[in-house]
Short mmCIF file of C-alpha atoms in Angstrom, two decimals:
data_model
loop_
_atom_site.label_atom_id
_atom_site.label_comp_id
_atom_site.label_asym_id
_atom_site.label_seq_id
_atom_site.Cartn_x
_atom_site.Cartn_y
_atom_site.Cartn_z
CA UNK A 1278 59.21 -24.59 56.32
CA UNK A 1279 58.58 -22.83 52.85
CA UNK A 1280 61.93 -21.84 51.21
CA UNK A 1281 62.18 -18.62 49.69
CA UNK A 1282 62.99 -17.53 46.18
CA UNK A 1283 65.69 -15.50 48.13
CA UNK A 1284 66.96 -18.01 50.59
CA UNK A 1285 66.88 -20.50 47.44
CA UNK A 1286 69.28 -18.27 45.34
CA UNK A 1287 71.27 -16.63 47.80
CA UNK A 1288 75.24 -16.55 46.64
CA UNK A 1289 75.91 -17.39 50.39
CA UNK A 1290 73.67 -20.19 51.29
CA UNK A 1291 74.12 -21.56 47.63
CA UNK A 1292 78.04 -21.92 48.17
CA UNK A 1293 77.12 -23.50 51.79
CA UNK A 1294 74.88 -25.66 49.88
CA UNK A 1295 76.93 -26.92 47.23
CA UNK A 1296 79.57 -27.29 49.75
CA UNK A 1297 77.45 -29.81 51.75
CA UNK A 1298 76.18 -31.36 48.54
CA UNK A 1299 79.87 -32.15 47.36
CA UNK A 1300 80.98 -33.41 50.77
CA UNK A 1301 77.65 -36.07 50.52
CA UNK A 1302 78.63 -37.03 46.98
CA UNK A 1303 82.05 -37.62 48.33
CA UNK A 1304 80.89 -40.79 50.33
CA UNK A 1305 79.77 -39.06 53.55
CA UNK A 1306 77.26 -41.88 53.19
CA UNK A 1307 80.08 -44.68 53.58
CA UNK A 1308 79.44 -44.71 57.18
CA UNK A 1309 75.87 -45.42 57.12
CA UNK A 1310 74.11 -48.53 57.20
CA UNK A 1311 71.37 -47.41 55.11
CA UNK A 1312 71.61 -45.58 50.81
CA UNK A 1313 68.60 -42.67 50.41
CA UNK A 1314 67.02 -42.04 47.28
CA UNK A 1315 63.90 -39.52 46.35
CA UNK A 1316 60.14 -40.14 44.69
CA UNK A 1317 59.52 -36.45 44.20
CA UNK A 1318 55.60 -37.54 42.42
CA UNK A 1319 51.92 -36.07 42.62
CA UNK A 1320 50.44 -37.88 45.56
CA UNK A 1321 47.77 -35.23 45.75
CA UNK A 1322 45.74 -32.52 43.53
CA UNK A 1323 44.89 -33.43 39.80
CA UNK A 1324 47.56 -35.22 38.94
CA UNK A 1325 47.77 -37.78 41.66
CA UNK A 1326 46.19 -40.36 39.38
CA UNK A 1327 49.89 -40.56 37.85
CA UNK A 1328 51.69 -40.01 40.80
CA UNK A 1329 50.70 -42.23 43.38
CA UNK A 1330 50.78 -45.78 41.45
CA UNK A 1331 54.11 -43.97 40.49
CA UNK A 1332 55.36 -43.80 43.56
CA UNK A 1333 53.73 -47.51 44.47
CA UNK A 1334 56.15 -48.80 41.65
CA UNK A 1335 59.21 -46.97 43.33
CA UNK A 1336 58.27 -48.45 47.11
CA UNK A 1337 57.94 -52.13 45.00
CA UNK A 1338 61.37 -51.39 43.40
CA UNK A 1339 62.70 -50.77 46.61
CA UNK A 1340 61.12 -53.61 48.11
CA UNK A 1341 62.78 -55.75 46.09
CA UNK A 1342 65.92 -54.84 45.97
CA UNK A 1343 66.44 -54.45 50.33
CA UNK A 1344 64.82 -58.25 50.54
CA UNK A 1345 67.42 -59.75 48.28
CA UNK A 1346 70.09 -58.09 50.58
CA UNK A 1347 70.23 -54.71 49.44
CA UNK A 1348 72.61 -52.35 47.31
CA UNK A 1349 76.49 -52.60 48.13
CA UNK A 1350 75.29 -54.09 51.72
CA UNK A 1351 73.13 -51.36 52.23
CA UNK A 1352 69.59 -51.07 52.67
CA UNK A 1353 67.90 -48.25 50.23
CA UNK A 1354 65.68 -45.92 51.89
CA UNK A 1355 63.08 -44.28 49.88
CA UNK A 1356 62.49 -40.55 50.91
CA UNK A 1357 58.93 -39.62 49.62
CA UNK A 1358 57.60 -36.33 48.68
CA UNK A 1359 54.71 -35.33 47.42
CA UNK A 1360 54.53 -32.18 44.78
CA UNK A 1361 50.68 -31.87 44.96
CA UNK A 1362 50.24 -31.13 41.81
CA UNK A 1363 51.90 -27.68 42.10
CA UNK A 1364 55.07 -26.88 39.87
CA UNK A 1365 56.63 -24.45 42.69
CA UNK A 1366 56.81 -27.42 44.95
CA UNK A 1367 59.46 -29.41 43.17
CA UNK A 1368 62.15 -27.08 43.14
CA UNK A 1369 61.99 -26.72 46.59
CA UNK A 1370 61.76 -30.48 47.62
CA UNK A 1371 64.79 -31.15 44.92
CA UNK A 1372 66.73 -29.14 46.80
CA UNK A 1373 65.51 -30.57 50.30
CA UNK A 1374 66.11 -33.87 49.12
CA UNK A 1375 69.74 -33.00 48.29
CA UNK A 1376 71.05 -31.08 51.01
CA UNK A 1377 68.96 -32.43 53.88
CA UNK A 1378 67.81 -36.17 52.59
CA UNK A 1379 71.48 -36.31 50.72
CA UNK A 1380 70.08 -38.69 48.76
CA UNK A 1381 72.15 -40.07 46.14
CA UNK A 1382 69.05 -40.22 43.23
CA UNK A 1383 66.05 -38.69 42.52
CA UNK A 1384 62.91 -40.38 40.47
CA UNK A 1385 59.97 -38.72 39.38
CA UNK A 1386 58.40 -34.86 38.32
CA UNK A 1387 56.23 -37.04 35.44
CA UNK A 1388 54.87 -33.68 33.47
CA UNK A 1389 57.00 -31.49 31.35
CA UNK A 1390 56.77 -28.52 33.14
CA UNK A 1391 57.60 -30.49 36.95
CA UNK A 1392 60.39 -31.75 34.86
CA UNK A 1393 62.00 -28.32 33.69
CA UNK A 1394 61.57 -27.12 37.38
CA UNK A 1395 63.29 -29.86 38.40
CA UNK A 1396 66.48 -30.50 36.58
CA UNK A 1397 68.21 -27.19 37.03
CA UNK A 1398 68.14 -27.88 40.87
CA UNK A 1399 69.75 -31.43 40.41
CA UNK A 1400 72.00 -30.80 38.17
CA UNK A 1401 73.19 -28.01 40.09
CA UNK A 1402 73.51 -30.68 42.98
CA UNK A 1403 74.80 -33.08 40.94
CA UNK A 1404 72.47 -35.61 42.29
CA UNK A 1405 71.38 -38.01 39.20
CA UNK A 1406 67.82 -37.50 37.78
CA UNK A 1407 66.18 -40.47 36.62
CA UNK A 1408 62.86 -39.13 34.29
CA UNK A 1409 60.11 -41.70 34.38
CA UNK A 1410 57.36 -40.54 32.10
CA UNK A 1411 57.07 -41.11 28.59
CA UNK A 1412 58.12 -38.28 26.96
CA UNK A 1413 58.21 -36.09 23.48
CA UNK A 1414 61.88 -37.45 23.40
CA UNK A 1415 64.89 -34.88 22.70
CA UNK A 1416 65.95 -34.74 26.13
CA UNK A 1417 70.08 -35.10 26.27
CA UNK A 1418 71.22 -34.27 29.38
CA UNK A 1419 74.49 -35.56 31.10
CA UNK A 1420 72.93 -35.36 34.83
CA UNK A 1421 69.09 -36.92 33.31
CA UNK A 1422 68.41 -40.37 32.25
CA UNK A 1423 64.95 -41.15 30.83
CA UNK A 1424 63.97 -44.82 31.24
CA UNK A 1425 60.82 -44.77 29.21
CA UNK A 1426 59.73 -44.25 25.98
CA UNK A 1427 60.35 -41.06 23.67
CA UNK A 1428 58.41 -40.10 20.76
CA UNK A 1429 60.09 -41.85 18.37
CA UNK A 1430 59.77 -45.22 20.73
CA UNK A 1431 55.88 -44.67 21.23
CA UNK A 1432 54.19 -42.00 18.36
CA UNK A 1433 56.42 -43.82 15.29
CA UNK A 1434 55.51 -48.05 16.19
CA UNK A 1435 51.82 -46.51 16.79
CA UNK A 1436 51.65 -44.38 13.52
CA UNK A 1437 53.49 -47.32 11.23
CA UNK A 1438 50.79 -49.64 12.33
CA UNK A 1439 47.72 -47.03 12.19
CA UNK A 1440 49.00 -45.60 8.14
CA UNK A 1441 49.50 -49.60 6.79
CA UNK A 1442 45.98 -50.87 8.56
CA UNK A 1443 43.71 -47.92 9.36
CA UNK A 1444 44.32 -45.63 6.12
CA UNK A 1445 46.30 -42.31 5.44
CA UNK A 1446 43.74 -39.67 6.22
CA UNK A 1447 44.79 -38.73 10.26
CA UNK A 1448 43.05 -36.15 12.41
CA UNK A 1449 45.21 -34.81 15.26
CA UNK A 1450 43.09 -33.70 18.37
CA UNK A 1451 44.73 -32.36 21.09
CA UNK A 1452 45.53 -30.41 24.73
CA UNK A 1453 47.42 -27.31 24.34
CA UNK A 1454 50.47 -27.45 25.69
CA UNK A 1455 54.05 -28.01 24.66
CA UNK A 1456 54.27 -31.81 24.79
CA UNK A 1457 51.21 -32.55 22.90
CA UNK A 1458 52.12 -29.42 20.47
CA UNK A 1459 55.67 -31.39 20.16
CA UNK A 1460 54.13 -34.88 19.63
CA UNK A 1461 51.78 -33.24 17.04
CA UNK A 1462 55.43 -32.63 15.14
CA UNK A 1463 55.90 -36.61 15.10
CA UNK A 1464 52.48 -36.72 12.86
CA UNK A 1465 54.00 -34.54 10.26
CA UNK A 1466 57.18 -36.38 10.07
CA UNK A 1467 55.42 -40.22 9.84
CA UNK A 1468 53.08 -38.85 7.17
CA UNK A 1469 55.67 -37.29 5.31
CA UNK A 1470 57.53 -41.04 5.66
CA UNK A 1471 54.36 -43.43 5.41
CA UNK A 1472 52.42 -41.55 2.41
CA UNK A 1473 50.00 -40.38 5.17
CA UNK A 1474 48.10 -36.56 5.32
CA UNK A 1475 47.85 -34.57 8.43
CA UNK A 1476 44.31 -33.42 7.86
CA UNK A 1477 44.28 -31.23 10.63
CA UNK A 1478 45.99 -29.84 14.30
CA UNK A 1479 43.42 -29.54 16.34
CA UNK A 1480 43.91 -28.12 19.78
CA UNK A 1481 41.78 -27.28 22.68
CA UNK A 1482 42.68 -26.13 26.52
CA UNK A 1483 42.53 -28.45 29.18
CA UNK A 1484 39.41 -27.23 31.19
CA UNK A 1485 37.44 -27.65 28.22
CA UNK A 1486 34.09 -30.56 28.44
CA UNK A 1487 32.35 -29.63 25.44
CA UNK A 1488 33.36 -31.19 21.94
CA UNK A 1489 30.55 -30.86 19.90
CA UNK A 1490 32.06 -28.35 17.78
CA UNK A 1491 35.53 -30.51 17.52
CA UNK A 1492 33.70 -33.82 16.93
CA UNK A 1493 31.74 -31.78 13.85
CA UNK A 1494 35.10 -30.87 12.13
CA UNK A 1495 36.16 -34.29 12.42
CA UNK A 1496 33.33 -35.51 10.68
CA UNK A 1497 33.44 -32.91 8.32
CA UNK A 1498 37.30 -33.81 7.67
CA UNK A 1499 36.13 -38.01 7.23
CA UNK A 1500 39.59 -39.24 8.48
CA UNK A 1501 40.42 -43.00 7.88
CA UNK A 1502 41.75 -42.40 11.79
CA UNK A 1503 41.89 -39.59 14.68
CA UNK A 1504 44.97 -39.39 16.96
CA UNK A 1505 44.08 -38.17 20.96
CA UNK A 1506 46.35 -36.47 22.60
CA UNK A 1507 43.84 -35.26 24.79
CA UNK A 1508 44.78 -35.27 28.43
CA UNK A 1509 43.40 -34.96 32.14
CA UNK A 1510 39.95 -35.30 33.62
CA UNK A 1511 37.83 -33.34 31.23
CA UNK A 1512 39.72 -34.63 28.32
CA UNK A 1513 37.84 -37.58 29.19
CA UNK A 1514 34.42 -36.23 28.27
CA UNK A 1515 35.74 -35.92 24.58
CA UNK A 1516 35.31 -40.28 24.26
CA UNK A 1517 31.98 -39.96 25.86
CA UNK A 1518 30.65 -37.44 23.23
CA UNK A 1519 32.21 -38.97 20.63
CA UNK A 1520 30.50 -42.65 21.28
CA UNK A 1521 27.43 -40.74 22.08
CA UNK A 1522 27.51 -39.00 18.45
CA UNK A 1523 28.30 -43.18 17.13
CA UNK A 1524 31.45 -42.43 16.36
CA UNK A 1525 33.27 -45.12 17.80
CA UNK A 1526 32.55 -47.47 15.51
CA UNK A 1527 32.80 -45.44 12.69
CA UNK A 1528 36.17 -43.84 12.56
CA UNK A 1529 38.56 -45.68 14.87
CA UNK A 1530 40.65 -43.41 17.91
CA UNK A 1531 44.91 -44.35 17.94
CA UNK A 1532 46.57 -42.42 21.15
CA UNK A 1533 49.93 -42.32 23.03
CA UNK A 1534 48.40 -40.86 25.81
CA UNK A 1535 44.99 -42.83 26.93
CA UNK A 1536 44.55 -44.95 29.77
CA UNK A 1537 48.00 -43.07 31.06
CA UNK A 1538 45.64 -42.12 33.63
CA UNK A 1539 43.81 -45.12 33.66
CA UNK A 1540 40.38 -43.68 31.53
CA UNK A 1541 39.97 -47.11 30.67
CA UNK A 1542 38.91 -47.92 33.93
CA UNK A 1543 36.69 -44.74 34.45
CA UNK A 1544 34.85 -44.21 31.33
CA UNK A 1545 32.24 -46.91 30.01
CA UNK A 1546 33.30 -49.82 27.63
CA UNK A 1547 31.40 -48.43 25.16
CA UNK A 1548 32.89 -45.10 25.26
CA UNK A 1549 36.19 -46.86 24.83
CA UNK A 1550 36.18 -50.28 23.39
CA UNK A 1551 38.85 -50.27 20.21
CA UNK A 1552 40.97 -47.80 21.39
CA UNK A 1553 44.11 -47.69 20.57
CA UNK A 1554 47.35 -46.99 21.84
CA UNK A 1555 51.04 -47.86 22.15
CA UNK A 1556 53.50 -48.68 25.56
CA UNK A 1557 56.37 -50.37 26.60
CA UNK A 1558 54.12 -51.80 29.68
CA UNK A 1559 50.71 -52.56 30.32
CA UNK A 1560 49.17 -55.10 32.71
CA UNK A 1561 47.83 -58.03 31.24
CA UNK A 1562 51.38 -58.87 29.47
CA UNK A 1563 51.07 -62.54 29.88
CA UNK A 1564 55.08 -63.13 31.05
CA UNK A 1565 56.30 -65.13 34.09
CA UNK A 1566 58.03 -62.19 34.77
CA UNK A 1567 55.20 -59.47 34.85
CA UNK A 1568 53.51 -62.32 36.93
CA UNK A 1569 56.02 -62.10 39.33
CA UNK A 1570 56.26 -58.21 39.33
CA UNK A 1571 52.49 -57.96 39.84
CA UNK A 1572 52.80 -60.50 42.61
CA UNK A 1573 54.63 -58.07 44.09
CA UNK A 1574 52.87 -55.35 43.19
CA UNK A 1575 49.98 -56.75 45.38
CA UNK A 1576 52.48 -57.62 48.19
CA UNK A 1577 53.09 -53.86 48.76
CA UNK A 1578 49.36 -52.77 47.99
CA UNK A 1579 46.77 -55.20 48.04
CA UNK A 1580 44.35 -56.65 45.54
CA UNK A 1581 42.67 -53.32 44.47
CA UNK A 1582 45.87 -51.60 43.69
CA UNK A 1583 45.75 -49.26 40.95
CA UNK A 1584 46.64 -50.13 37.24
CA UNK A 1585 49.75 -50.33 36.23
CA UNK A 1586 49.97 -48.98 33.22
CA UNK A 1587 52.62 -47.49 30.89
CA UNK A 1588 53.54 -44.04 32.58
CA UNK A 1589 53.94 -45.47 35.90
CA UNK A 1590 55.92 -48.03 35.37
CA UNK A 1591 59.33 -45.76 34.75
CA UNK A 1592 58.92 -45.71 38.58
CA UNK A 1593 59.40 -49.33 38.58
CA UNK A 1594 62.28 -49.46 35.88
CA UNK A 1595 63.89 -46.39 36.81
CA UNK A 1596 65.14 -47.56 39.97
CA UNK A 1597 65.69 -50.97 38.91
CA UNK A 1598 68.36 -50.07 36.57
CA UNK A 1599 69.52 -47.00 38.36
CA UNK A 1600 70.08 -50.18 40.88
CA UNK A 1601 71.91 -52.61 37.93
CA UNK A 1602 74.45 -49.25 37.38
CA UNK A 1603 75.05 -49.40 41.05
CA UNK A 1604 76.12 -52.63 41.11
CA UNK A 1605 77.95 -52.58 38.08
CA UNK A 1606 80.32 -49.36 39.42
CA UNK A 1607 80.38 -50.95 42.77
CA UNK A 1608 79.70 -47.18 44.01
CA UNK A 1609 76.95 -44.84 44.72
CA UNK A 1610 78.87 -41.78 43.70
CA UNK A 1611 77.19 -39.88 40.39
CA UNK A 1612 80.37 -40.12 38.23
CA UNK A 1613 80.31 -43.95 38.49
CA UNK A 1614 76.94 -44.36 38.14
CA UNK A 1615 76.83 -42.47 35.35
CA UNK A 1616 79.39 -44.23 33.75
CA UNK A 1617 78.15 -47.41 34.21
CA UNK A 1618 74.55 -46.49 32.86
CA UNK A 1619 76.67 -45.06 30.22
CA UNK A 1620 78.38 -48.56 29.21
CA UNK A 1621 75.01 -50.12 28.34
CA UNK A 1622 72.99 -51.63 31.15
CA UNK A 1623 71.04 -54.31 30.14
CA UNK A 1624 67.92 -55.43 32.48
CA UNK A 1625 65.40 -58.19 31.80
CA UNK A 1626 61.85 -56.94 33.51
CA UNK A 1627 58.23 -57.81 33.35
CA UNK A 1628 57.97 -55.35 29.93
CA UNK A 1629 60.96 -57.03 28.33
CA UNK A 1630 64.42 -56.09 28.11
CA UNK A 1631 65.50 -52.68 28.37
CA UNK A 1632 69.10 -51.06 27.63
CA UNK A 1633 70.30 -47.72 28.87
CA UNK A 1634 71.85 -45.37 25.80
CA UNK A 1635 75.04 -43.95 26.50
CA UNK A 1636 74.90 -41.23 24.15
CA UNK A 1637 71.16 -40.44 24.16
CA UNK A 1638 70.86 -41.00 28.21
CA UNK A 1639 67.53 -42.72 26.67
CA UNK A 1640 66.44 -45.97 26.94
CA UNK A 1641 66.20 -48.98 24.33
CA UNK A 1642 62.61 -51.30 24.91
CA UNK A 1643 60.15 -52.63 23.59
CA UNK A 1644 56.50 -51.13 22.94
CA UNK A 1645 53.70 -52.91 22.40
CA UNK A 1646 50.44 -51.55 20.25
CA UNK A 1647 47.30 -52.71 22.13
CA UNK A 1648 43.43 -52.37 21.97
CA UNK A 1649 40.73 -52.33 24.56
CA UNK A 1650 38.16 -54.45 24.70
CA UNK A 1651 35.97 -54.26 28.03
CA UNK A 1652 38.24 -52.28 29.84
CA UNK A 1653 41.07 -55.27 29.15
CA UNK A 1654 43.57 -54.77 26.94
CA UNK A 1655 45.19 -57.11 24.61
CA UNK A 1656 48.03 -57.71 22.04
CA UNK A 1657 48.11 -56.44 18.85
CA UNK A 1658 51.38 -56.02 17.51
CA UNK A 1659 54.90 -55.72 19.25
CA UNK A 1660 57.86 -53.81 18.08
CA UNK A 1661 60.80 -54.82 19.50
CA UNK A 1662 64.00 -53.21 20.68
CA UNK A 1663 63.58 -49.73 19.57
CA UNK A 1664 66.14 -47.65 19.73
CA UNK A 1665 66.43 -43.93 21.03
CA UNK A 1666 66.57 -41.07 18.33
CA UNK A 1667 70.27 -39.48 18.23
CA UNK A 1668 68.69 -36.45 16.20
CA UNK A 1669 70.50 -37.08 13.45
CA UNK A 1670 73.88 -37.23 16.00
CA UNK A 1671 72.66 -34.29 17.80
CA UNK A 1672 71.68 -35.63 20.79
CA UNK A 1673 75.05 -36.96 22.36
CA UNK A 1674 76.28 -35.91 26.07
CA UNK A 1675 79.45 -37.37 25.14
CA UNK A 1676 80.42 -35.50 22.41
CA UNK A 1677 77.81 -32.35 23.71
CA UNK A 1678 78.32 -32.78 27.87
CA UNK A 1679 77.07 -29.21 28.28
CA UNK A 1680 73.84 -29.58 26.53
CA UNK A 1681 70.64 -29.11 28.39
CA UNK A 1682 67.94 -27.99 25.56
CA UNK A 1683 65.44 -29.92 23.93
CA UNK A 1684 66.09 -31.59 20.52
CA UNK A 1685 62.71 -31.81 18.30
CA UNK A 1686 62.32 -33.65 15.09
CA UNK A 1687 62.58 -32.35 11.62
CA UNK A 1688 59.75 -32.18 9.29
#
């Protein structure tokens, strides 16, 4: 049944609510032989390329952890939902999957705007939030913890290595919208730090196919590099054009956001081979333990399961630590959780070892700069260990618990 904006924010039915969310979070769930937590991802409409090996890498997480005896001898139960690729959806299912689910986590609403719909409604439920996407960073909330990488984790490694070994000359082309508008901000600042020049900010709406005219000004700029932030299907006719117009090999393409979708696999390798990019994860990591995780990987889905690639994989690591706090509170009630991701939890996984942030509610990793070469990517440089950005000590829920904006960098 379709919830209403008025049965949604209705004083009496939100008290009731609230009332039946704290009694849960008191340990109405001691009884049961079974722990539920939420994937609240895009298993249909245009952004289902993201969501569904997103929610794969939750069901593999949960997998694991129920055959090696469970959580606190209980089994976890994941409670799937699917937004379809419509922002309205996710408020609705939050709130489903805290007063009728009573689940004691939630994973997933990967794009900005599913996120902002999203939090208010947990937090109000005080039902933890774990944010799997790669991000624009800045997020310090006391009921969110990101797991993957935020700009300064993914657009700073990526722009270090591009200024020192591609040249100083960058071209920014990108979809217009706030993260890619905010990401554009990391440019600035890594220019102003590496010697570099932004030569331009080029933006262009996402239904757009044809970029003749943007692949012109390019030339007519003559970058040493151009950085895509170009995103979604027709984004994807941008690398065809540009290989077609024999630029590829001309003027090489660095991005923080291709083959998110898995474009590598779509397009042609010669619309693509050199590419660029930077993430914590990606596939062909040659690691006993990413051997092992894709092992299972295939257990769950088969041999033709989709790529695994950096922005799903926060489905994956997300409940695997949310799963470490657990164990280290001995509790699934949000306080102790909290805490314990709080104190520093520090998990060895198939992209390396990753330590939750107390302050930030961020995520220390690894990222690793790779290339494409016939739709396989390899090494070319990792950075290890990178911490979150505190914002210059601005972006601390212990000394800020209240906070809930958005922190950006300073030019």
């Amino acid at each position: 049944m379709k919830l209403s904006r008025r049965s949604f924010l209705g004083t009496s039915a939100a008290l009731s609510a609230a009332s039946i969310a704290g009694s849960f979070a008191g340990g109405a769930w001691a009884a049961s032989d079974t722990i539920a937590i939420a994937s609240l991802h895009d298993l249909s409409g245009p952004l289902d390329i993201y969501g569904v090996p997103s929610n794969l890498c939750m069901k593999v997480a949960v997998e694991e952890i129920n055959g090696a005896g469970g959580l606190l001898g209980k089994k976890v139960e994941l409670k799937v939902y699917d937004g379809q690729s419509d922002i309205n959806k996710y408020p609705q299912y939050a709130q489903k999957a805290a007063l009728n689910d009573r689940v004691v986590m939630v994973q997933g609403a990967l794009s900005g705007a599913a996120r902002e719909a999203t939090r208010p409604v947990l937090r109000k439920y005080k039902i933890p939030f774990v944010y799997g996407s790669f991000y624009e960073g800045g997020l310090c909330e006391k009921n969110t913890f990101c797991v993957n990488t935020g700009g300064n984790q993914q657009v700073v490694p990526l722009l270090e290595w591009s200024f020192k070994n591609l040249g100083k000359k960058l071209y920014y082309i990108a979809s217009d919208y706030n993260a890619p508008r905010n990401f554009g901000i990391w440019n600035h600042v890594m220019a102003k730090r590496e010697g570099g020049q932004v030569l331009a900010d080029d933006y262009y709406p996402l239904d757009v196919t044809d970029f003749t005219a943007a692949i012109a000004k390019i030339q007519a700029a003559k970058p040493d590099v151009v950085h895509s932030c170009l995103v979604g299907g027709p984004a994807m006719s941008f690398y065809r054009q540009w290989a077609a117009a024999g630029m590829l090999k001309r003027i090489p393409i660095i991005s923080i956001v291709f083959a998110a979708g898995n474009e590598h696999e779509v397009l042609a390798p010669e619309e693509t081979d050199g590419l660029i990019v930077a993430y914590n994860y990606f596939q062909e990591l040659d690691t006993p333990k990413n051997k092992e995780f894709l092992a299972k990987v295939e257990a769950v889905a088969g041999k033709n399961h989709p790529y695994i690639n950096g922005e799903v994989f926060g489905g994956y690591s997300g409940v695997m630590l949310w799963a470490e706090a657990v164990k280290r509170a001995g509790s699934f009630e949000r306080e102790a959780v909290l805490a314990a991701l709080e104190s520093g939890i520090r998990w060895e996984g198939p992209a390396g070892v990753m330590t939750t942030d107390g302050p930030t509610h961020n995520t220390t990793q690894d990222v690793h700069i790779i290339k494409v070469e016939n739709r396989v990517w390899s090494l070319i440089e990792k950075k290890e260990q990178i911490p979150p950005d505190t914002y210059g000590g601005k972006c601390n829920v212990f000394t800020n618990p209240n906070q809930t904006d958005f922190l950006m960098p300073q030019i």
